[in-house]
Coordinates of C-alpha atoms and ligand atoms in Angstrom, one line a residue:
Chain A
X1 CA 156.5 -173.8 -67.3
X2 CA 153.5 -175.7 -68.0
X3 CA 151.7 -176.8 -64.8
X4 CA 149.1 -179.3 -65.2
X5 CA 145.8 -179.0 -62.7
X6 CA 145.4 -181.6 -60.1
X7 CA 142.8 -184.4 -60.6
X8 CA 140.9 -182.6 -63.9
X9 CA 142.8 -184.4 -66.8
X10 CA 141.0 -187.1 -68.8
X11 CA 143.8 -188.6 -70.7
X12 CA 142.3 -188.0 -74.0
X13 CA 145.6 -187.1 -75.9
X14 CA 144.8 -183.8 -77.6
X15 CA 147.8 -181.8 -76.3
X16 CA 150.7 -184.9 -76.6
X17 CA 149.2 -184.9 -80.3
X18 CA 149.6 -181.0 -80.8
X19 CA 152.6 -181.0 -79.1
X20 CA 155.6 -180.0 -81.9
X21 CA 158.6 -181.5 -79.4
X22 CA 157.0 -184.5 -78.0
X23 CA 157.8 -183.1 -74.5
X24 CA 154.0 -184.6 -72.8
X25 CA 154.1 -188.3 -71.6
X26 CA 150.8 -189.9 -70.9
X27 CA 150.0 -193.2 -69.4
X28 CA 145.9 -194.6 -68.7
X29 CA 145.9 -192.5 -66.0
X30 CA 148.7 -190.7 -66.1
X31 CA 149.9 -187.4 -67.3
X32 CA 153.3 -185.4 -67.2
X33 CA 155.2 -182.8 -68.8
X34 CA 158.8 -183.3 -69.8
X35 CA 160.3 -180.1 -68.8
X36 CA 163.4 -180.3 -70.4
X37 CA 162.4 -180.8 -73.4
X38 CA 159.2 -178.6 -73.7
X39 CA 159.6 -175.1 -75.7
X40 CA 156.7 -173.0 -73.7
X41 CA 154.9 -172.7 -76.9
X42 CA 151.5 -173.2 -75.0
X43 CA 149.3 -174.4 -77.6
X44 CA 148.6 -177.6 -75.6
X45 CA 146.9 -175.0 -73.4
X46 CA 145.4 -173.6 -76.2
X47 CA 143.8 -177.2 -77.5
X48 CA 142.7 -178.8 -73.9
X49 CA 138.9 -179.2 -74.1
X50 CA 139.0 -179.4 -70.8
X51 CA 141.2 -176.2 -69.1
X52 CA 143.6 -178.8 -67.2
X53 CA 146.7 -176.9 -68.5
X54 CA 147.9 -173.5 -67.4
X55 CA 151.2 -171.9 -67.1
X56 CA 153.0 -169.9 -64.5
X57 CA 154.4 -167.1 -67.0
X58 CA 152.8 -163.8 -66.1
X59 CA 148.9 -164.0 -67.8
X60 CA 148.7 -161.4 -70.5
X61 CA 145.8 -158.8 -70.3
X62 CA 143.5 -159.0 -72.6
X63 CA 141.9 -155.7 -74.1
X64 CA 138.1 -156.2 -74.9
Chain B
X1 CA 163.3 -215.8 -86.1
X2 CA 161.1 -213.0 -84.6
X3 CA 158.6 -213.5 -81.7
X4 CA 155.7 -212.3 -83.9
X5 CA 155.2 -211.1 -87.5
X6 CA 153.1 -208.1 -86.9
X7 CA 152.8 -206.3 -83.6
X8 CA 149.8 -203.8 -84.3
X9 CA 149.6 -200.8 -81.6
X10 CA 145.9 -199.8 -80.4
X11 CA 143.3 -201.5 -79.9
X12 CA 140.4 -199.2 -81.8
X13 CA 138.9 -199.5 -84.9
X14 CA 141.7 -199.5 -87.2
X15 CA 144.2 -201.4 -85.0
X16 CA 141.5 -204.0 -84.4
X17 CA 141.1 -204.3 -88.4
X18 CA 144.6 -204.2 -89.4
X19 CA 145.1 -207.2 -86.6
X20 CA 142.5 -209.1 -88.5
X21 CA 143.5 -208.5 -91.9
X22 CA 147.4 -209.4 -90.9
X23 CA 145.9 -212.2 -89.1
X24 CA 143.8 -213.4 -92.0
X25 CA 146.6 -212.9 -94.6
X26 CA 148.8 -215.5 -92.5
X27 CA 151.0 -213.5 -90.3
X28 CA 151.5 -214.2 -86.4
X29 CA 149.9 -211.3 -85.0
X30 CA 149.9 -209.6 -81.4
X31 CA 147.6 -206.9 -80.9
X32 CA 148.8 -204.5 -77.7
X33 CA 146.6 -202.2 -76.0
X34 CA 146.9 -199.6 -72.9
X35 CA 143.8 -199.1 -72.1
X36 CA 142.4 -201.9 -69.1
X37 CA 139.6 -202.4 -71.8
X38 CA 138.7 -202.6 -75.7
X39 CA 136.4 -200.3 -76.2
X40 CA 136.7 -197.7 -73.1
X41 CA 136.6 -195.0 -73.0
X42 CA 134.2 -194.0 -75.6
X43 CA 136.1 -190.5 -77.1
X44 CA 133.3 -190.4 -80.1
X45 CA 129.8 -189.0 -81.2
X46 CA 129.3 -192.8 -82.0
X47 CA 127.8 -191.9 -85.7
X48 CA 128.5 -194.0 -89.0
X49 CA 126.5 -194.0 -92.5
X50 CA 124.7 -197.4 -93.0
X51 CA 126.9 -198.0 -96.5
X52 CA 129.5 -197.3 -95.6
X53 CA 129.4 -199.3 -92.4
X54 CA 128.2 -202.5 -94.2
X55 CA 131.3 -202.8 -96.5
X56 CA 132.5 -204.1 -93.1
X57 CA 129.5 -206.5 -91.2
X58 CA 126.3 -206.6 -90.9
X59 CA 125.5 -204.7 -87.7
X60 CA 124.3 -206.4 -85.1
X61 CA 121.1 -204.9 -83.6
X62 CA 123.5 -204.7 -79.7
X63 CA 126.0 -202.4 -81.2
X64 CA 123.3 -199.8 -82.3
X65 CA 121.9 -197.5 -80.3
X66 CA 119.6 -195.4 -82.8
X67 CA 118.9 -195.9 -86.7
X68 CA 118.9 -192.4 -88.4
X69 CA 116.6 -191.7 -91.1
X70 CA 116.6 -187.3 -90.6
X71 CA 119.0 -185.1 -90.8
X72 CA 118.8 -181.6 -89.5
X73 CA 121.3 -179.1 -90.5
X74 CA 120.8 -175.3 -88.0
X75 CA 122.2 -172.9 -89.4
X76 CA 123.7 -169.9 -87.2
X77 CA 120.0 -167.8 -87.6
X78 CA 118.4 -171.5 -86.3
X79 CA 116.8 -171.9 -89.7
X80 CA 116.4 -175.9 -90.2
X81 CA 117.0 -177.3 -93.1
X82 CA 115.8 -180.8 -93.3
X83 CA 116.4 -184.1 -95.3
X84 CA 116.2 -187.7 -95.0
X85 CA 117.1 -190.8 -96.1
X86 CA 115.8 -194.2 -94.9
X87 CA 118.2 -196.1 -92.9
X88 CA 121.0 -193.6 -93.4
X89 CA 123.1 -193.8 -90.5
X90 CA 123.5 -195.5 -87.5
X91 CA 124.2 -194.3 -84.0
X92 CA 126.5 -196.9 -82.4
X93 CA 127.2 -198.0 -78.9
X94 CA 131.5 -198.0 -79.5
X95 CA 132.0 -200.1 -76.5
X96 CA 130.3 -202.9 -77.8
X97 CA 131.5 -202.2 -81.7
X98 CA 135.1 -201.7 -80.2
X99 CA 134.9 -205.3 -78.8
X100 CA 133.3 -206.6 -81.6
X101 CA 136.3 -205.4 -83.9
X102 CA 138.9 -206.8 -81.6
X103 CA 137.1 -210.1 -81.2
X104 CA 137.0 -210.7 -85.3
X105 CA 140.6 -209.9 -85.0
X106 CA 140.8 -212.6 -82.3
X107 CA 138.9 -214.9 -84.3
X108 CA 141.0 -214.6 -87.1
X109 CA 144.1 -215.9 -84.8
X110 CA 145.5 -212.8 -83.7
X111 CA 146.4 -212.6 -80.0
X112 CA 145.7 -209.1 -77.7
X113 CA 146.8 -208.3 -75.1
X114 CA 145.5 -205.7 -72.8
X115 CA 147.1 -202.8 -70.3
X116 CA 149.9 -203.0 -72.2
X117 CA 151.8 -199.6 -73.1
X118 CA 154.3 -199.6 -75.4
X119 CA 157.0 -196.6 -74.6
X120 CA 159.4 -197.4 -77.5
X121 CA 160.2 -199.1 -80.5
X122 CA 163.4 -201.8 -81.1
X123 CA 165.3 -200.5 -84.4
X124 CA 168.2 -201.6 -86.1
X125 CA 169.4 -198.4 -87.8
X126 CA 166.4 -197.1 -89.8
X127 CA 164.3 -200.3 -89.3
X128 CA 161.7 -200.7 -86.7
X129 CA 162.2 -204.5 -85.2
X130 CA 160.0 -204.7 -82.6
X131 CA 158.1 -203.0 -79.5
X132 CA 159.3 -202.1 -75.9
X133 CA 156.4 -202.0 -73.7
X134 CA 155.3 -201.9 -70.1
X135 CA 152.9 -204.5 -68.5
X136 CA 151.4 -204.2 -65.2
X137 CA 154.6 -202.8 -64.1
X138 CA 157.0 -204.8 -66.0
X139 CA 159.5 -203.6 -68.7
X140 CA 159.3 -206.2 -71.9
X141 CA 159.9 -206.1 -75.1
X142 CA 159.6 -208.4 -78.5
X143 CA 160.4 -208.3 -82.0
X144 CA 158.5 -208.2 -85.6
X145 CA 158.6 -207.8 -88.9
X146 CA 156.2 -205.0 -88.9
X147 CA 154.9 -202.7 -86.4
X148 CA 151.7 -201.2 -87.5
X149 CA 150.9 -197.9 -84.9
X150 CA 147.4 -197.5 -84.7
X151 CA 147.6 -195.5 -81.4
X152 CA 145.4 -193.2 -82.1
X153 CA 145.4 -189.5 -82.6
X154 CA 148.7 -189.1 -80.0
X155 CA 150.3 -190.8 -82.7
X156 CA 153.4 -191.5 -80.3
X157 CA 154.6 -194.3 -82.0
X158 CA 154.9 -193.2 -85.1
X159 CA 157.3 -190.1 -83.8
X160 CA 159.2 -193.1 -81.7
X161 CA 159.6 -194.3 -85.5
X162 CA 161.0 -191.1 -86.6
X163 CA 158.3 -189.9 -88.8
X164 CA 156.6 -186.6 -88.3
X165 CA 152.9 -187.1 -86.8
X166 CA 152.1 -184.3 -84.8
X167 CA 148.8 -182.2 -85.7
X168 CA 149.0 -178.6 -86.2
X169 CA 146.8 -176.4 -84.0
X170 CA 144.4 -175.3 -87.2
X171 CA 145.0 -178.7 -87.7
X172 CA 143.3 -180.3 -84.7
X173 CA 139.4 -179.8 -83.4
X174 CA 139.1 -179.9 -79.7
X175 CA 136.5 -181.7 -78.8
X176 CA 134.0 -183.1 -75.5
X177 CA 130.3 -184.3 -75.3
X178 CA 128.5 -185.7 -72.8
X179 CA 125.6 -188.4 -73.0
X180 CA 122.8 -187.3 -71.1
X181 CA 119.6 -188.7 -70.0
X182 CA 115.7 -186.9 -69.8
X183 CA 115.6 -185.3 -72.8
X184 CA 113.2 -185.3 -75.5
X185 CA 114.7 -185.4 -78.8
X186 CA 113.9 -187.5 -82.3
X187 CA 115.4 -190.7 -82.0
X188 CA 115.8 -191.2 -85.8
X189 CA 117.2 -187.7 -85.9
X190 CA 120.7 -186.4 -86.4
X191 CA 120.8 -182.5 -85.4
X192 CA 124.2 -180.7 -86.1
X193 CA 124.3 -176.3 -85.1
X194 CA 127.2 -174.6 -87.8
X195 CA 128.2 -171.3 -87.2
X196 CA 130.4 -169.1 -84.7
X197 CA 127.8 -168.8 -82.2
X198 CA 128.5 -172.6 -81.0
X199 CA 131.4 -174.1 -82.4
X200 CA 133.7 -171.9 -84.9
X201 CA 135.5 -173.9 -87.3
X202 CA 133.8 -177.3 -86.6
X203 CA 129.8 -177.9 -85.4
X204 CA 127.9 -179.5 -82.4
X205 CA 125.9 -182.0 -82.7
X206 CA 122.8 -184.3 -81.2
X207 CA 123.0 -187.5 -81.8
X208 CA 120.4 -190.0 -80.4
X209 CA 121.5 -193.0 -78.2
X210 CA 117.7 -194.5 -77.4
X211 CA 115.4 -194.4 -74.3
X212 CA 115.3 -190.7 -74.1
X213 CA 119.1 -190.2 -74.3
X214 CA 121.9 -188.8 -76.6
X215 CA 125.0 -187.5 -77.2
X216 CA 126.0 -183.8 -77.4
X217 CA 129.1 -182.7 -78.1
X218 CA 131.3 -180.2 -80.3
X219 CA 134.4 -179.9 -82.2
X220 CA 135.9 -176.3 -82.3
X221 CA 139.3 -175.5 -84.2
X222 CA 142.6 -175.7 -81.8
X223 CA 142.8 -171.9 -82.7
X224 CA 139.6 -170.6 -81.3
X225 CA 139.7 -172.8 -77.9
X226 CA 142.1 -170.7 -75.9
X227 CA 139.5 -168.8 -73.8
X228 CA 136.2 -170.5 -74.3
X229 CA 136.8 -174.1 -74.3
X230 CA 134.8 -177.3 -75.9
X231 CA 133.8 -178.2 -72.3
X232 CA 132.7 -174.4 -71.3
X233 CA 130.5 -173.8 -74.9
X234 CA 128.5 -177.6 -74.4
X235 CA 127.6 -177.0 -70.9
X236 CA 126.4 -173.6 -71.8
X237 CA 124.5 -175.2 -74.8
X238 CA 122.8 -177.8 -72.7
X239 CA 122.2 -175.3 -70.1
X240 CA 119.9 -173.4 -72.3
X241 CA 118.2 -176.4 -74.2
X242 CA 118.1 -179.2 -71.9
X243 CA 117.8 -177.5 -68.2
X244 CA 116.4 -181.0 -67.0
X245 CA 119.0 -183.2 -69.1
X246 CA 120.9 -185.4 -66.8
X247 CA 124.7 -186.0 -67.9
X248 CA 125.3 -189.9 -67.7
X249 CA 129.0 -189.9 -69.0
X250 CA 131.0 -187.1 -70.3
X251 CA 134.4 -187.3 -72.1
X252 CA 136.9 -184.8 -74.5
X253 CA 139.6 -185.7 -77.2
X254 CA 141.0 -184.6 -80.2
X255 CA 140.1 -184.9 -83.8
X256 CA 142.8 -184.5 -86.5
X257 CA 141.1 -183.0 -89.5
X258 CA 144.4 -182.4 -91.6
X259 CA 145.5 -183.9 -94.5
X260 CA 146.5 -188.2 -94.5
X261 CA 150.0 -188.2 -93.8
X262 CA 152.2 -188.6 -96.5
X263 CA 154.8 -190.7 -95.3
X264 CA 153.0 -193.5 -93.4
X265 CA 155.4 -196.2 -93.9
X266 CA 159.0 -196.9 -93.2
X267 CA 161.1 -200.2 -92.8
X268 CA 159.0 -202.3 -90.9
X269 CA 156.5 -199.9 -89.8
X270 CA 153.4 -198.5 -90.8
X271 CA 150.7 -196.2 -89.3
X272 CA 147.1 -196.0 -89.6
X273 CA 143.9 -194.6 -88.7
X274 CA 143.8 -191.6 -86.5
X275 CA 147.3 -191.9 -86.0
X276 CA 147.7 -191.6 -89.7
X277 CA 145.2 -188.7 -89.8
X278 CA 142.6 -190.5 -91.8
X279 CA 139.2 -188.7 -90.4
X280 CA 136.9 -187.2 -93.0
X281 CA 138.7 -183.5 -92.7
X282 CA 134.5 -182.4 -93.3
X283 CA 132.5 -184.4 -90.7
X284 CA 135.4 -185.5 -88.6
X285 CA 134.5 -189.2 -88.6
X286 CA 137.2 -191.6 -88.4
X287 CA 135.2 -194.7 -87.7
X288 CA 135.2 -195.7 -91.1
X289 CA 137.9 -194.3 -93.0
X290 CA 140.3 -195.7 -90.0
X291 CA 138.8 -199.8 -90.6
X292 CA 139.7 -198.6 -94.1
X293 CA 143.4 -197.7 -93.4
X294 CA 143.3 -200.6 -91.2
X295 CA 142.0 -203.2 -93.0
X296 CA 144.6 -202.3 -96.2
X297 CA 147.7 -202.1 -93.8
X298 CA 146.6 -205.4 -92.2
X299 CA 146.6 -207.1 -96.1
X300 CA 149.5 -205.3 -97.4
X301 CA 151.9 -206.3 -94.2
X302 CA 150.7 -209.8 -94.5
X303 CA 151.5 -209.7 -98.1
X304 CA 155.4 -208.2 -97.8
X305 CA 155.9 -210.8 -94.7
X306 CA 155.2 -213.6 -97.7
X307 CA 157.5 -211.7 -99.8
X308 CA 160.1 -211.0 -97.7
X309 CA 160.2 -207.9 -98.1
X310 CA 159.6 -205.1 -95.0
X311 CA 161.3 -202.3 -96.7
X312 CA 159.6 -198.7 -97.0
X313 CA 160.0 -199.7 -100.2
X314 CA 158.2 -203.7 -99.8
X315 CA 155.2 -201.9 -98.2
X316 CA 154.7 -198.6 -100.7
X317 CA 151.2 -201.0 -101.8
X318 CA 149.7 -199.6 -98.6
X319 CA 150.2 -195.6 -99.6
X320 CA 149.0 -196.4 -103.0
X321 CA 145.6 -198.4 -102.5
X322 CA 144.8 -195.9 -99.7
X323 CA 145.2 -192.9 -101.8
X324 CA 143.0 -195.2 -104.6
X325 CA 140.2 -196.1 -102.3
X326 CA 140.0 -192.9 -99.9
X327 CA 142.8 -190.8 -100.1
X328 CA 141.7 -189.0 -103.3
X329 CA 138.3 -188.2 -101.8
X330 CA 140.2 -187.0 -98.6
X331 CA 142.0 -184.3 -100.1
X332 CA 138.7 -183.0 -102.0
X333 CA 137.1 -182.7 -98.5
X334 CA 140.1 -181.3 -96.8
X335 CA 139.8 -178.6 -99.9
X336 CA 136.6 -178.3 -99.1
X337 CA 136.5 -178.1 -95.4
X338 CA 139.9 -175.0 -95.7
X339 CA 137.1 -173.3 -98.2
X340 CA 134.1 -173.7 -95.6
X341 CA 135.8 -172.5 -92.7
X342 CA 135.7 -169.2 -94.7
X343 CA 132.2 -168.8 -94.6
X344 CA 130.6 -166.1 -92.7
X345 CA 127.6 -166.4 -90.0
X346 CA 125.6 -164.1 -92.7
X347 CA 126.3 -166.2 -95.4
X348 CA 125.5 -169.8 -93.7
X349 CA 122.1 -167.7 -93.1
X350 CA 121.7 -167.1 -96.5
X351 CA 122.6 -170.4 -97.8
X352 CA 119.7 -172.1 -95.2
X353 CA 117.5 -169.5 -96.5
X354 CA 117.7 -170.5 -99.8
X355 CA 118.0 -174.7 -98.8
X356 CA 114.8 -174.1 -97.0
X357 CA 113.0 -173.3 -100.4
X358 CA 114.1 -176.8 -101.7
X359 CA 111.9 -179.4 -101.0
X360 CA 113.5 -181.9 -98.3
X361 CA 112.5 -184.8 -100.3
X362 CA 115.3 -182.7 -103.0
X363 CA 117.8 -182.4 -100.7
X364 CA 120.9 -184.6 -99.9
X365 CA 124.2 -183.5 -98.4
X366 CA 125.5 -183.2 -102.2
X367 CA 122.2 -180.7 -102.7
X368 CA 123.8 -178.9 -99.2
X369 CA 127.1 -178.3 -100.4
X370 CA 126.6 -177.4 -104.0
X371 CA 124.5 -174.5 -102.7
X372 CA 127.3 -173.8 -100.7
X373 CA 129.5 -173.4 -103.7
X374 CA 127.8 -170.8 -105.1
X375 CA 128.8 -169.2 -102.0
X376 CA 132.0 -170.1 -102.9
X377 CA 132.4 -171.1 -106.4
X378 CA 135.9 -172.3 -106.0
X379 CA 134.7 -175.4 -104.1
X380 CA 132.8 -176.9 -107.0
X381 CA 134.8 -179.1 -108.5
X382 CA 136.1 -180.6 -105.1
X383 CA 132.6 -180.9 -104.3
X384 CA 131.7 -183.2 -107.9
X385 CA 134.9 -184.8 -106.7
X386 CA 134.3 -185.8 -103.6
X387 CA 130.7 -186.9 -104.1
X388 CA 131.9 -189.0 -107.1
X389 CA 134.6 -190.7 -105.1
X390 CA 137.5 -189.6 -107.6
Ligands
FAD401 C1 134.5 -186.1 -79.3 C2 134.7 -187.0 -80.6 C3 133.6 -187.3 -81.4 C4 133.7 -188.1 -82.5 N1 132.6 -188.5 -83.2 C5 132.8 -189.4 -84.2 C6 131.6 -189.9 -84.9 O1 130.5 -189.6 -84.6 N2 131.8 -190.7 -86.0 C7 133.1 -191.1 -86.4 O2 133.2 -191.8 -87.4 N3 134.2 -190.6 -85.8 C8 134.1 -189.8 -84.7 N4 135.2 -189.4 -84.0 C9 136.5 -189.9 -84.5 C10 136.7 -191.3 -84.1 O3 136.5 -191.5 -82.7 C11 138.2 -191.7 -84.4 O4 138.5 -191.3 -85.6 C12 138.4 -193.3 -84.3 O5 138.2 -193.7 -83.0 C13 139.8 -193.6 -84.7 O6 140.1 -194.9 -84.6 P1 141.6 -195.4 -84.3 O7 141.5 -196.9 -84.2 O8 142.5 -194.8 -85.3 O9 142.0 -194.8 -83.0 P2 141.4 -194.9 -81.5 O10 140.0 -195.4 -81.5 O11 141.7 -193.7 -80.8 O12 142.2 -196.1 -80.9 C14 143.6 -196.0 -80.5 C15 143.9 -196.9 -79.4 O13 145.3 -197.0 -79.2 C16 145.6 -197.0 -77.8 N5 146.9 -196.5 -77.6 C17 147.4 -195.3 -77.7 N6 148.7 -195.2 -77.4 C18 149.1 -196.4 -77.1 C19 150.4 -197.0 -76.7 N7 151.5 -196.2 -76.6 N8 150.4 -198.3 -76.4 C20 149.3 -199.1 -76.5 N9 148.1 -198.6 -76.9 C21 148.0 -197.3 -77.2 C22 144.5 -196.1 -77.2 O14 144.3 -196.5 -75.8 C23 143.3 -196.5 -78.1 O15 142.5 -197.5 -77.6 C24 135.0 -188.6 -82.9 C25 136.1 -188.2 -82.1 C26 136.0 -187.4 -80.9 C27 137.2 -187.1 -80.1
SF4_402 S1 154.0 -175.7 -74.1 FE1 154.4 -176.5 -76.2 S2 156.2 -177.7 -76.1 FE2 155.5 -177.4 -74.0 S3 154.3 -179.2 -73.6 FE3 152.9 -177.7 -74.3 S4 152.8 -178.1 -76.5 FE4 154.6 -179.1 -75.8
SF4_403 S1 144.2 -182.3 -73.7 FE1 143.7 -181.9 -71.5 S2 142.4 -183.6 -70.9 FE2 143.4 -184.2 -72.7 S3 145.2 -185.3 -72.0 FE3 145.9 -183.2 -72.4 S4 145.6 -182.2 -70.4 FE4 144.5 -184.1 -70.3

């Protein structure tokens, strides 16, 4: 599931643009994932200038 | 009887010129934004060439924060390479521009209407017949002839439409700058750093805003920002360049640097601008290109209203006199910008090495990139094309 992080979003848009299912709604000031609908695909993570999204599957380790 | 004719979405610079175009061509237009205010916030580097900006107006001296005669292009070894141009560019401030836009559009008889966020679209089968919105709380709705989404590069509308607008992740740079205060940089100077080292897959950049202040900011390819984000890489930059800069406003967003969107139109509805992903797939400007987009879907949707004709197939003017005017010269530079994001750190190095040998008063961005092609011979002839406008 995609958890957003309190009070650091800036509504720019990025993520509901990259978003292949539509599944982010986003107001002025106002941001929310659609559950339902969202795949877990994680690229809006991926594309968040800004860190606000994270996720609570288990983080991979990386190896470097 | 519809409420309005054309119910343009977004209040930036290509919904603000499609309202006045519609506006101008005849059609009862309503312009709907979300935002509390035109022009805010400001998600942009705030840079436009002179040119291409005067196709449009004639600037007022409020809307511009710094005239740009220099360019400086770093590459990844810091080697400068330097040219100029008198009067080439213009660093804006978008908040008063934005306004500006939407006020013409005013002028011209259209009607906006702020804080207003439209959630979905009326449609009778396939056709798009009007907006539903929200307004300080309040569900509404009203009807059109043509809705023409210029919401930006979320591009909900358009999906609300049924058409595909999403941006891939290779497709998409992630992007944030901040406008600082306190530092000392060449206010007729534009200063952009390419490589890996900053910003893989896009550049940063130092734009002058006046008084001893600019904007710096970088774009970075959706597929390199998982672990060491836009925001992380510009604070770090600033940390070690500007210690003493002061950060007066900072802001992120997205730039779609894919191609134009094919499909762009569809019974009683057409997007534009960002939303239509118009930006220069190169720089990623969109300033322009988007008043370009605009201003055509404003006079084409004008144009089928007289005719009576909204159909995909009434409106197929606007595809074909954006892919006349800009579209050809798009694809050249998206070409172009798929062969540059091949290029190695070594062999930017070697390509400045070889620039700085030129004399500046020789070089022009066309100089830039043919030397580049013989990095990469294959971009040549996009290069010619894209220069020549064909
Ligand atoms: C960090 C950054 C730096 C940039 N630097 C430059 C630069 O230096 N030069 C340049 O030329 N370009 C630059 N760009 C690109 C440029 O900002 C955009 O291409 C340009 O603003 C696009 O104009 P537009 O009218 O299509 O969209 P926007 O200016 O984004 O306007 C869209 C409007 O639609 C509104 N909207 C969205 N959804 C809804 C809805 N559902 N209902 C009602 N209203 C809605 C939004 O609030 C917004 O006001 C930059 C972009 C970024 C992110
Ligand atoms: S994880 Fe994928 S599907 Fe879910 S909200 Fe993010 S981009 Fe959309
Ligand atoms: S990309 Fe990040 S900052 Fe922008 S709207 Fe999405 S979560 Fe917020």
């Amino acid at each position: 599931m995609i958890l957003v992080k309190d009070n650091r979003c800036d509504f720019c848009g990025t993520c509901v643009a990259v978003c292949p299912v539509d599944a982010i709604e986003l107001r002025e000031a106002d941001i929310s994932i659609i559950h339902d609908t969202c795949i877990d695909c994680d690229i809006c993570i991926w594309v968040c200038p800004i860190d606000v999204l994270t996720s609570d599957k288990p983080v991979e380790v990386e190896n470097d | 009887m519809t409420d309005y004719d054309v119910i343009v979405v977004g209040g930036g610079p290509a919904g603000s010129m499609a309202a006045e175009a519609a506006a101008k061509g005849g059609a009862k237009t309503l312009l709907l934004e979300k935002d509390r205010d035109i022009g805010y916030p400001v998600r942009c580097g705030e840079g436009v060439g002179a040119k291409a900006l005067k196709q449009f107006m004639n600037p007022d001296p409020g809307m511009i924060a710094a005239t740009i005669s220099k360019v400086r292009m770093r590459s990844p070894d810091n080697t400068c390479v330097d040219f100029g141009q008198e009067e080439a560019g213009y660093i804006l401030h978008r908040r008063i521009f934005d306004v500006a836009l939407a006020n013409r559009a005013s002028k011209a008889g259209a009607e906006i209407q702020t804080r207003a966020y439209v959630d979905g679209l009326l449609m009778e089968d396939e056709a798009v017949t009007g907006v539903k919105y929200q307004y300080m709380g309040q569900h509404r709705h009203l009807t059109s002839k043509i809705v023409i989404a210029a919401d930006g590069v979320e591009s909900r509308v358009g999906r609300m439409a049924g058409l595909r607008t999403s941006t891939k992740l290779k497709d998409m740079e992630s992007g944030y700058q901040v406008t600082v205060g306190n530092i000392d940089v060449d206010q007729e100077m534009i200063d952009f750093y390419v490589g890996d080292n900053w910003a893989p897959g896009g550049y940063l950049w130092i734009f002058p805003k006046g008084d001893g202040m600019a904007n710096i900011g970088l774009g970075i390819l959706g597929i390199y920002s998982r672990y060491d984000s836009a925001h992380d890489r510009t604070h770090s930059f600033i940390k070690k360049y500007f210690p003493k800069a002061t950060i007066l406003a900072s802001v992120c967003g997205g730039i779609p640097v894919g191609k134009t969107l094919k499909k762009m139109t569809s019974h009683g509805f057409m997007l534009t601008g960002d939303a239509a992903h118009m930006v220069n797939p190169v720089t990623g400007g969109g300033i322009i290109t988007g008043m370009q987009g605009g201003q055509i879907a404003g006079e084409v949707a004008a144009l089928a209203i007289q005719k009576g004709n909204v159909s995909e197939k009434g409106l197929e003017d606007y595809p074909i006199r954006w892919h006349r005017t800009e579209g050809k010269t798009h694809e050249a530079f998206y070409r172009i910008s798929q062969t540059i994001d091949t290029i190695t750190d070594e062999q930017l190095n070697k390509i400045a090495h070889r620039l700085v040998k030129t004399p500046s008063s020789e070089l022009s961005l066309l100089k830039i990139f043919t030397t580049v092609a013989r990095e990469k011979p294959k971009m040549l002839l996009d290069v010619t094309r894209a220069f020549a406008g064909v």
